[in-house]
Tab-separated table of C-alpha atoms in Angstrom:
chain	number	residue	atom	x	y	z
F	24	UNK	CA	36.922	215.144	138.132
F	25	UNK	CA	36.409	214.522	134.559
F	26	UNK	CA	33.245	214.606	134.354
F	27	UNK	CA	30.109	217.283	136.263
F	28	UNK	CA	26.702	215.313	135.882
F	29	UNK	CA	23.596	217.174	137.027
F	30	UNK	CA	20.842	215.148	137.067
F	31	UNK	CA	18.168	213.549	138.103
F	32	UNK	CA	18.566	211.266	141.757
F	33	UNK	CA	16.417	208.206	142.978
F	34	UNK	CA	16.866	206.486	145.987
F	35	UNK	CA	15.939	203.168	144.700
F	36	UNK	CA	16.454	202.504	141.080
F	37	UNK	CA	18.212	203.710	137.970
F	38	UNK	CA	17.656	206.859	136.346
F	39	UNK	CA	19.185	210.212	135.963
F	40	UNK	CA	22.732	210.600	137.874
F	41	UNK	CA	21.846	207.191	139.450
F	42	UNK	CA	22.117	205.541	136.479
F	43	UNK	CA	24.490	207.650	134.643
F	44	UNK	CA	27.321	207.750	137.003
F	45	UNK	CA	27.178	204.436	137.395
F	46	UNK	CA	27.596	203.537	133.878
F	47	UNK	CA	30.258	205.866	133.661
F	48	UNK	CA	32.386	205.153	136.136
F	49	UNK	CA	31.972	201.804	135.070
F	50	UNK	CA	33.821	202.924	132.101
F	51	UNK	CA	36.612	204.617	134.182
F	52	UNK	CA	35.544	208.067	134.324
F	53	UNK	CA	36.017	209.995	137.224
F	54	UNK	CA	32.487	212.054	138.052
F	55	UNK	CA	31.048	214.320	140.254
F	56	UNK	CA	27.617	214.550	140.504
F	57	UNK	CA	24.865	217.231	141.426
F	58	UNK	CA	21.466	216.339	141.686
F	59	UNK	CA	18.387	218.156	140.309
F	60	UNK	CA	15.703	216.257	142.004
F	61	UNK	CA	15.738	213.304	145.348
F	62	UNK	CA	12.850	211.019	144.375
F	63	UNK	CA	11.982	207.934	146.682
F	64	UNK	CA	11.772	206.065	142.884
F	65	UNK	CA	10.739	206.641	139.000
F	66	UNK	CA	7.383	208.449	139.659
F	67	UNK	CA	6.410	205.563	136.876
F	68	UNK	CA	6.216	202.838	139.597
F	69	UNK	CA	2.780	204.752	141.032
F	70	UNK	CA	3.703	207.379	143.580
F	71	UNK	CA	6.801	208.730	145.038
F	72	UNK	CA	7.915	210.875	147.718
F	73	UNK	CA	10.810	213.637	147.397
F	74	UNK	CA	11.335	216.798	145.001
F	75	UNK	CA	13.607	219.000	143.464
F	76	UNK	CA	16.931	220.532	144.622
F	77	UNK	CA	16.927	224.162	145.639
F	78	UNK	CA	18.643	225.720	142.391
F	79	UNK	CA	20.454	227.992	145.502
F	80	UNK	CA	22.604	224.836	146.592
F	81	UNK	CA	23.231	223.650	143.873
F	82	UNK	CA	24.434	226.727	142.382
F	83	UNK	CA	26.943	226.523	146.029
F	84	UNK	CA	28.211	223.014	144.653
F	85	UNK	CA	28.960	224.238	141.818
F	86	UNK	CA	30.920	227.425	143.249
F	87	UNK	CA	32.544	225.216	145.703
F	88	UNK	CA	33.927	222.576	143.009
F	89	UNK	CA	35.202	226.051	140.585
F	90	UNK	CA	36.897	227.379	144.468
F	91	UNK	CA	38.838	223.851	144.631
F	92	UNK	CA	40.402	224.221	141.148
F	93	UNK	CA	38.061	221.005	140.406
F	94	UNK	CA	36.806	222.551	136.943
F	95	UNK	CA	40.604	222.484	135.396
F	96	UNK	CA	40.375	218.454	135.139
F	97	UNK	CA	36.377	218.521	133.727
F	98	UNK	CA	36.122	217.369	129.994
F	99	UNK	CA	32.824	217.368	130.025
F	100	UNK	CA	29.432	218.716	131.938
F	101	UNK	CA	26.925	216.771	131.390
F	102	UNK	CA	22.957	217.775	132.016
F	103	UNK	CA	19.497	215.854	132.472
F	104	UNK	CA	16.230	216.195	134.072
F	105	UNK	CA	15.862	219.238	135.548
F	106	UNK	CA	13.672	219.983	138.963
F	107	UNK	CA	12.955	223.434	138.131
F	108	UNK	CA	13.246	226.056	135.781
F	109	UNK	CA	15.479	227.924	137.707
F	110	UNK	CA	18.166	225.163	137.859
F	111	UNK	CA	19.152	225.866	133.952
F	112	UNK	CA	21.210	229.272	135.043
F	113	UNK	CA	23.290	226.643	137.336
F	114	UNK	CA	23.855	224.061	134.788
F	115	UNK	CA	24.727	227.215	132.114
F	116	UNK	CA	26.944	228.688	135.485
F	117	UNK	CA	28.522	224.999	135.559
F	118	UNK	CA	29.298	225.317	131.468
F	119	UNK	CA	30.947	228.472	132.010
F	120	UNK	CA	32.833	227.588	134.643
F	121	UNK	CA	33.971	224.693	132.752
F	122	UNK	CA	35.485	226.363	129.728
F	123	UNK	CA	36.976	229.129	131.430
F	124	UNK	CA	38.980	226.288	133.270
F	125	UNK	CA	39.777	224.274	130.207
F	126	UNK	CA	38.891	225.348	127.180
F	127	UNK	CA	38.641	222.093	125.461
F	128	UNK	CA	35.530	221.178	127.378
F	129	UNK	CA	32.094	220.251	126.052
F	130	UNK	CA	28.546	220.571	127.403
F	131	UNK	CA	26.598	217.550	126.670
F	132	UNK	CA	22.200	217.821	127.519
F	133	UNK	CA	20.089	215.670	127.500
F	134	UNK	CA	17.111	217.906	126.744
F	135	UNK	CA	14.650	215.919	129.462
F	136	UNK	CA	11.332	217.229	128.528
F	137	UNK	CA	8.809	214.693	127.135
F	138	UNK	CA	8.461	211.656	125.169
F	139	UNK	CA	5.820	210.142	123.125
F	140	UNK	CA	3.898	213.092	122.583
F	141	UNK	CA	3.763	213.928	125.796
F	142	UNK	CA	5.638	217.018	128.220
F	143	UNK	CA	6.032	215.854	131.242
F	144	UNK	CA	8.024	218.991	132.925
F	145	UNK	CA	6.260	221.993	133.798
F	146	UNK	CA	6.334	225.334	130.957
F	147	UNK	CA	9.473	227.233	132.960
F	148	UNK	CA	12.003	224.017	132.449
F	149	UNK	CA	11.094	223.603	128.754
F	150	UNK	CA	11.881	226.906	128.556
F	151	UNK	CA	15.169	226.532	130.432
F	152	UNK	CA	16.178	223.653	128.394
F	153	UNK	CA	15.536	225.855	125.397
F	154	UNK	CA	17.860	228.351	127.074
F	155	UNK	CA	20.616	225.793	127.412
F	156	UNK	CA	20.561	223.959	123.767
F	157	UNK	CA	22.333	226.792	122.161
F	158	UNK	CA	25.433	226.203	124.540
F	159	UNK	CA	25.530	222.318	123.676
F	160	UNK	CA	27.947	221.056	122.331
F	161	UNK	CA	26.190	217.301	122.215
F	162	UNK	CA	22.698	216.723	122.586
F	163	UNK	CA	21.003	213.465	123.209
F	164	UNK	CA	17.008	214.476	122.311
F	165	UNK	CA	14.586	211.546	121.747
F	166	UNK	CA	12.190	211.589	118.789
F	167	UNK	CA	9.943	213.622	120.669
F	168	UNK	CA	12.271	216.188	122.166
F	169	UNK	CA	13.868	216.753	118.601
F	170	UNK	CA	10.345	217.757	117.306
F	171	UNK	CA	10.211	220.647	120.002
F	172	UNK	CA	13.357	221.945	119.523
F	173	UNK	CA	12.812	222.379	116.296
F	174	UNK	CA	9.476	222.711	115.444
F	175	UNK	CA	9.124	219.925	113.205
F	176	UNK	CA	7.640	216.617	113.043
F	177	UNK	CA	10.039	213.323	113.918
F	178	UNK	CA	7.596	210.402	112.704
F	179	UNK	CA	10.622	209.119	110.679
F	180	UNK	CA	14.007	208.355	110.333
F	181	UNK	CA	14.413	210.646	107.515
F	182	UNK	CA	12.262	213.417	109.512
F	183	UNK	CA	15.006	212.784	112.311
F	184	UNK	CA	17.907	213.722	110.328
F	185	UNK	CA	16.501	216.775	108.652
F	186	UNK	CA	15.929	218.092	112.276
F	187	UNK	CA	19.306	216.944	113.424
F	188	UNK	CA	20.478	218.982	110.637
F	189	UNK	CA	18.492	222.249	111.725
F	190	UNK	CA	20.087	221.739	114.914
F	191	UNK	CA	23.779	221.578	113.555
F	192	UNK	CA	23.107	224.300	111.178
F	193	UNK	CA	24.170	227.314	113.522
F	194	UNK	CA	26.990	224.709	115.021
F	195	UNK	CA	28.641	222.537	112.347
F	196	UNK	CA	30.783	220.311	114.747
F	197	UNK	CA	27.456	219.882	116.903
F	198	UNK	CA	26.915	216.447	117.522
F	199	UNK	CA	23.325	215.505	117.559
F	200	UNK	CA	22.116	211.876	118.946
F	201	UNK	CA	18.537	210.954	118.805
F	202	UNK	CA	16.947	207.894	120.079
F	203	UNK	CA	13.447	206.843	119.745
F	204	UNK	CA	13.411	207.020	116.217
F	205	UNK	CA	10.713	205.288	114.726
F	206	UNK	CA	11.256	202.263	112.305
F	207	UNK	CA	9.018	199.837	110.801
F	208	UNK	CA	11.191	197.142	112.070
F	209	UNK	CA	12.699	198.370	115.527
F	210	UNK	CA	13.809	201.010	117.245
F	211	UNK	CA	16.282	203.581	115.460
F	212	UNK	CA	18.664	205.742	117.408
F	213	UNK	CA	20.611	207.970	115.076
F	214	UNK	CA	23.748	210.206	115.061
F	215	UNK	CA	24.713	213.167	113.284
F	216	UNK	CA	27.816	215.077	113.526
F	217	UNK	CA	30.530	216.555	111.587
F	218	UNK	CA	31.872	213.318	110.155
F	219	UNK	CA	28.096	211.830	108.632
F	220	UNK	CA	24.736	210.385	109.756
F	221	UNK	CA	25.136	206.989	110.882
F	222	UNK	CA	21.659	204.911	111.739
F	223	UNK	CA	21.624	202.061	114.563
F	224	UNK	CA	18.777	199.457	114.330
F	225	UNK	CA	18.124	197.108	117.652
F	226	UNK	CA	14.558	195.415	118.364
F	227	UNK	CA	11.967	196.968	120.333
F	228	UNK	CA	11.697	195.260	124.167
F	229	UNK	CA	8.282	195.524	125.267
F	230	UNK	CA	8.929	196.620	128.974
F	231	UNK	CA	9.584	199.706	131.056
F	232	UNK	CA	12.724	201.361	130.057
F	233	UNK	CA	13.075	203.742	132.745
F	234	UNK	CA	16.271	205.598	132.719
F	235	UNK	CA	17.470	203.696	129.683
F	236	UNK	CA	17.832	207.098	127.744
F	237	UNK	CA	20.117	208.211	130.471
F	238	UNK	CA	22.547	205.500	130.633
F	239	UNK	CA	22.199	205.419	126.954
F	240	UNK	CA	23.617	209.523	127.326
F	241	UNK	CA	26.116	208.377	129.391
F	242	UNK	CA	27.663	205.444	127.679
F	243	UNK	CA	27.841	207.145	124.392
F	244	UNK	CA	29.862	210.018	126.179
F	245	UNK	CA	32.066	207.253	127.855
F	246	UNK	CA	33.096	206.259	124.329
F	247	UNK	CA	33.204	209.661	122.548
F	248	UNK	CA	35.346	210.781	125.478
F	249	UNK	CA	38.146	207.778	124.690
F	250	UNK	CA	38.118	209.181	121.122
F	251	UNK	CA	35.992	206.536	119.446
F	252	UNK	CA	34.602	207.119	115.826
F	253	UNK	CA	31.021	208.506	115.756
F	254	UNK	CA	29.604	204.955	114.569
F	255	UNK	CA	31.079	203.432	117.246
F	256	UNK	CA	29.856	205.268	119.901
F	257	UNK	CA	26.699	204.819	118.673
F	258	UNK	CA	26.773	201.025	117.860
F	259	UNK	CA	28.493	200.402	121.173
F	260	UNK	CA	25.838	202.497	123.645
F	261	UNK	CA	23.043	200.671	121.703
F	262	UNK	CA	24.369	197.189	122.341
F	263	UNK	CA	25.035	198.015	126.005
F	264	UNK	CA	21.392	199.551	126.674
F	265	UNK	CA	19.524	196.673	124.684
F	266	UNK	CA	21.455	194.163	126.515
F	267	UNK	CA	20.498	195.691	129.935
F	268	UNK	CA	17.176	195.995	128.916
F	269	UNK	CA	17.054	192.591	127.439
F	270	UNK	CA	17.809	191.318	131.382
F	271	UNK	CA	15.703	193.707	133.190
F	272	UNK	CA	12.887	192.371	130.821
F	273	UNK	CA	13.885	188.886	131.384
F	274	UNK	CA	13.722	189.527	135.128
F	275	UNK	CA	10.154	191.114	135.416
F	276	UNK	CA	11.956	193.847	137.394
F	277	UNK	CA	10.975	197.789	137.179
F	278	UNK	CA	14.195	199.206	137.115
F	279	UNK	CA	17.521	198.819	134.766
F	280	UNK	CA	19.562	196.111	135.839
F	281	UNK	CA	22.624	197.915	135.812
F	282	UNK	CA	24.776	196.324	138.265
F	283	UNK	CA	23.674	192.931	137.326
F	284	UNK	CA	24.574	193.409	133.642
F	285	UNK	CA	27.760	195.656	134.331
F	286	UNK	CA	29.864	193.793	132.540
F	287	UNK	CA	27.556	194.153	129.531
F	288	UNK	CA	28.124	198.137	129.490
F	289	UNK	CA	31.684	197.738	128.954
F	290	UNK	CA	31.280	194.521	126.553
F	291	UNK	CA	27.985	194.165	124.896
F	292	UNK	CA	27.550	191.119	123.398
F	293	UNK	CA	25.428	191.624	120.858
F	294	UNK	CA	26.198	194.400	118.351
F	295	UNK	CA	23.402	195.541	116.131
F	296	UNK	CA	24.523	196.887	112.585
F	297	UNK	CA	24.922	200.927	112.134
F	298	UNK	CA	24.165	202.142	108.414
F	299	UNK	CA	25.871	205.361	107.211
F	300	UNK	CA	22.900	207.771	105.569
């Protein structure tokens, strides 16, 4: 096990661990999964049936991969969408766990809260995920998200790497990746880290992108993982994610085309420019 994702699961579809491990093993990472939630489908199609994992089994999983020695392979945990407020002790459990076993693992979250000025998680998770952001080690906010962890307001590119900043200031080799950004010509997703601020430009697709922020998590970890440079990540993740989207838009369909475009995640074939701010 390299890699611990907890996450999100639909039974039809791609978001959340369904579309993250997926992309990642694609990649040729080795991951275990827990999942946070069981949904039928993206509650965005119009109604689903399921709900969230009881944080009590998971936190079991969890023991029972630590009990099997599991943990001393894990590079990374990564974290999503949570079900419940109570599920952020596991994924900080999980963390622990981690390091103690290797010490050179990360924590990567994907602070699932809201987007587009909107909170779509009831008040006990944002306040887990608030718990958990001082632990991470990588964190993959969207525009929105970044405005309420820090307080401030993310209407532009410049906006998004003053509160990258304020994230990284308690944690200089933080790595901070936020998409969404907004651009007069596009979409921005931007980087920060220890080695500069780096700015990726793709066009906006007007379709649903559900899930696209998680593979987007995912692929970028695939590539920081092999030890690529901080541009590249970025550049690469962004080319993989517009492509799929590009498809999925193409084919009137609801959810990511992931298998369909799998090749693309691994070789996009269309890489958009990355500036250095």
């Amino acid at each position: 096990m390299q890699i611990l994702s907890l996450q999100s699961s639909v039974a039809t579809g791609a978001v959340g661990n369904s579309a993250a491990v997926f992309c990642l093993q694609r990649l040729g990472y080795d991951v275990a999964r827990i999942d946070t939630v069981r949904f039928s489908n993206h509650p965005g199609h119009g109604g689903f049936a399921g709900g969230p994992a009881d944080a009590g089994e998971m936190a079991a999983l969890v023991a029972g991969i630590d009990a099997r020695g599991l943990f001393d392979g894990c590079r990374c945990v990564l974290s999503g969408y949570l079900g419940s407020g109570a599920q952020g002790a596991v994924v900080a459990d999980a963390v622990a766990r981690a390091k103690r076993a290797n010490p050179a693992a990360f924590f990567a979250l994907d602070p699932v809260m809201g987007d587009r000025g909107r909170v779509f998680v009831k008040p006990d998770t944002v306040d887990a995920v608030r718990a958990l952001e001082p632990l991470a080690d990588l964190l993959f906010p969207n525009a929105f998200e970044l405005g309420l962890l820090t307080g401030d307001t993310v209407a532009t590119a410049a906006d998004a790497v003053a509160a990258a900043q304020k994230l990284r200031n308690s944690r200089p080799a933080r790595i901070v990746v936020a998409t969404s950004v907004p651009l007069a010509d596009g979409i921005g997703t931007l980087a920060v880290g220890p080695a500069g601020a780096y700015l990726a430009r793709s066009p906006a697709i007007d379709h649903p992108a559900y899930g696209a922020g998680d593979a987007f998590a995912a692929l970028f970890l695939a590539h920081y993982l092999a030890g690529e440079t901080l541009a590249d990540c970025l550049q690469k993740a962004v080319a993989a994610v517009h492509a799929v989207l590009t498809a999925t838009a193409k084919a009137g369909a609801l959810d990511l085309l992931l298998v369909a475009c799998q090749r693309d995640l691994a070789h996009p074939p269309v890489l958009f420019p990355v500036a250095e701010l």
